[in-house]
């Protein structure tokens, strides 16, 4: 390849990267503006904290209607938005999960006895919650599936023509041939459930760079980390020393740590190191979790910064890093000229920027729900809502009871009322009942990190794996299988049961997949949903739906009487 052609390709790749970054900025600003507008609309009822969740549901609804009215909308979304931006945001919103742990101050420390009781409550509630929330959907859906299979087999009409609408509704089988009343799924939407090629915002596979020089390949693969590292010394430090404003420095350090952690984990996972012992390699790759690495290194950075700068306490360093004020609240304050309680100067630090990306990511999950809408418009989707409401009630009331029984005082026991609710909703829930916010933040992030360490092993053992690429590649859908059955004169019972009971093979979502999604959405919250989407798991949409309903109902049970009064009585007993 000629040198001019190589450099032309490099410039083109760089230009495409800039375009993708512009799309990212547009999506981020549009999401934040939407959250701001929704927060103003909800302010009259004092429900501003629901803005990101409501935004996710509105995005999902509007995208579904648009896709229904305009068939070409799917193609535009998949080519211009999904692969380049939405997946990128989902892959990197995890940087916000580290902030609550980083913001912990030694003044918030607990003695040994309190820590032991909190750990005991944490372990007990997790064991009970994970087990119950997984087994309940599994048993109910398995029972329904058994009854439907029995009824279908014994129906007089079964040998002639199976009821396609019933099959699709009860078992989540995706079909675009069930009639005008069904929700069609385009090939592009089906494709979104399967592993896709890396986008221009990600590292290209080695095979596509075979004609490039090794030096350029290394530079291209590590360009984001190198740019962040150079930015620390070229921009961050000079600005901090010259203006005493350390936000740019903090942001570049956090960006460098996060991107490097993500790259190292991916590189190790794809490398030939320890290939002879896949189990050990899997354990090490899981322990190299970017959220965990970013949390530990940012804790070390802030503590080291406080120790290195004379006259600066850790509290001052943390206050510079994050004020804990959402971006929409700062915009509202600047327009209304009403100072924010606890942050009258309207400070917005690097940690606040990371949390705003998390809010943006939750809203953009509406796009991910749209991609998997055919899974949600089923009986499994409806039951996911029911299971999530039941899980929220059980968690709010029973977790507080367990905490009190183990010996926690009222505020610390109340922290468990929202022990696994997403951060945006946990704050108002805990504030309403007077729980310990620091303990709650630790529980939320601790649950998320623990889940991310366990998902690769547990999901693999359960058999809940990403949807196979081969099914999409050969263009075979479950609707075609059903049509083949319909055209067959005498479909066999084995063939019918194979379709009804199929699990995670592209033909439908079984009880195991739905149960795993509900359990992860309830207990793993945003970190769990992010992991499932990143790994292209078919359990992801159920996890996103259960996380949303569980979080909303947790706030309801902790802010609305008579539920609020009952929880507070339990904590004071």
Phi, psi and omega in degrees: 000133182295151181300319180297322179293320179298312181291329176296319178295320180295317178295323179294317177298320179295320179296318178296324177296319178297319178298316179297320178294324176295319175300320180298315179297318180298313179298318180298310181294320178297320179295316180294322177294321177297316178297320178298313179298317179294323179295324177292322179292326181273350184297328181298331178260003181069031185241036182302329184293348177276000190301312183293322179293314178297323177299319178299316181292323178292320177299315179300314182293314182293321178295321180295316178295316180298317178295328179288322184278328183232110184293330181285352181296324179301315182297316179298315181297314183291325183277324189256334188241306190300302188291329186271328191237305189299314178296325179294315178298315180298324182289336188241004178289346181298346179298334179286342182291337184280341190299314182302322179288320178299326185280358178292132182251152178297338177293341178268009185296157180241154177280173185299319180296318179294318179298318180297317179293321178295317178297319178297316178294321179299313181294313184295313181294325179292316180299313182293315185292312181299317182293312184292316183290336176277315185288325182299307177298323181299313181292317182295312181293324177295319178297316178297317180297320179297315180295317180294321179295318179296316181295321180294322182289323183270359178288137179298333183277351186300313182299336183269313185200112177294149179284099186295319182298320179294317179300313183294321182291316187278334189240008174067023180285128185276132182207142173251013183239022185268005180114173186290340182275352182274162177270109183290149176241119183284160176303325180294321180293317176302320183296332183292343180276353184249157179302131182248171179290147178301144181273177181291345176277354181245172179286133178286152176300152184299328182297330181281350181247017187299333182274351179277160177287150179303322180297316179294322179299317179296317180296315181296321181291328185248016183302314180300316179295319180294320178295319178295319179295316178296323179297328179300314185273330183274331183237309186301305182294314178300318179294318180296319181286326184277325185245354184064015176259111188261008184295318179296319178297313179300317181294319180291322177297313179297319179297317180297316180297314183295309183297319180296319179297318179296315181295318181295319179297316180294318181296318179294319181296325183268354184279174179270001179296134177057029180293337181288342178230086186295328181293314178296318179296321178297320178296314181294320179295324178290319179293337177277037182298128182299324179295315179295315180297316179296320179299310183295316184287326178287328172298315178296321181296311182293321179291320177294323178295318179295324181284330185279330183266115182292135179084004180248121177275166178297324179299320179292320178297316180293323178296326176289324182289319182203134176267346181079012182261126178297154182297322181295329177291324178293318178296319179297318180296321181291331180278316184276348182063024178258116181299149179275131178297125181090348178211062185297334180280351181069039183289138179227105185263183181296322178296324177293324177296319178296320178293326178292326175295324177296316176299316178299319180296320179297318179296318182289349173296344173300325175294319180293323175296323178298320179300328185248027186298329181295336177281330185277331179276058180219173175299325178299321177295318178296316180293331176301320177297315181297314179299322182291321176297316178297320179295322179296316179297315180297319182292314183299312187276313186288324180297320178294320178298317180296317179300317178293322180295326180282342176117012177284148175285174187306304182300321181288324176294321179292338176299334181280352179296331177234046189292339182224028176270146180303148190304323183298330181259338181293322182301305180295327179296314181289321178298323183295321183262358178079032179279169180280110185294323181294316178297319180296315179299321178296320180294316182298310181290321178300317176300317181295315180293317178301319179296315181297331177285333185264333186306312183303323183279313185292314182296324178294320178294323180285343182087015178270096185243168176301150178298138185290142180289327187300325182296319179288324183298320183269003171072023181265126178243165179294330179297323178294323177297319180293322179296320176300320178295319182297322181284343180284142183291315183225083179296139184281158177295323179297321180295319180296315182292329178298320180287316184293328186256003185298138182237122169053043179236018181089351180261351179162165181259120180279176182300325182295318180294314180296316180297319178296319178297316179296315181298319181287320178298321181285314187266331182263347178051218189297323180294323178292317179297317179301318180296316182295320178293321181294327180267008177060035181283141177288349176280350187301312182297325177292325177294317179296317179294315181293323177300317181295308182294318180299315180295316180298314182290330175298317177296320179299314182290342181253354182237346185247130175282149009273001183296316181300315181296322180293318179298318181292327176293320178298319182290335182265356183282000000 
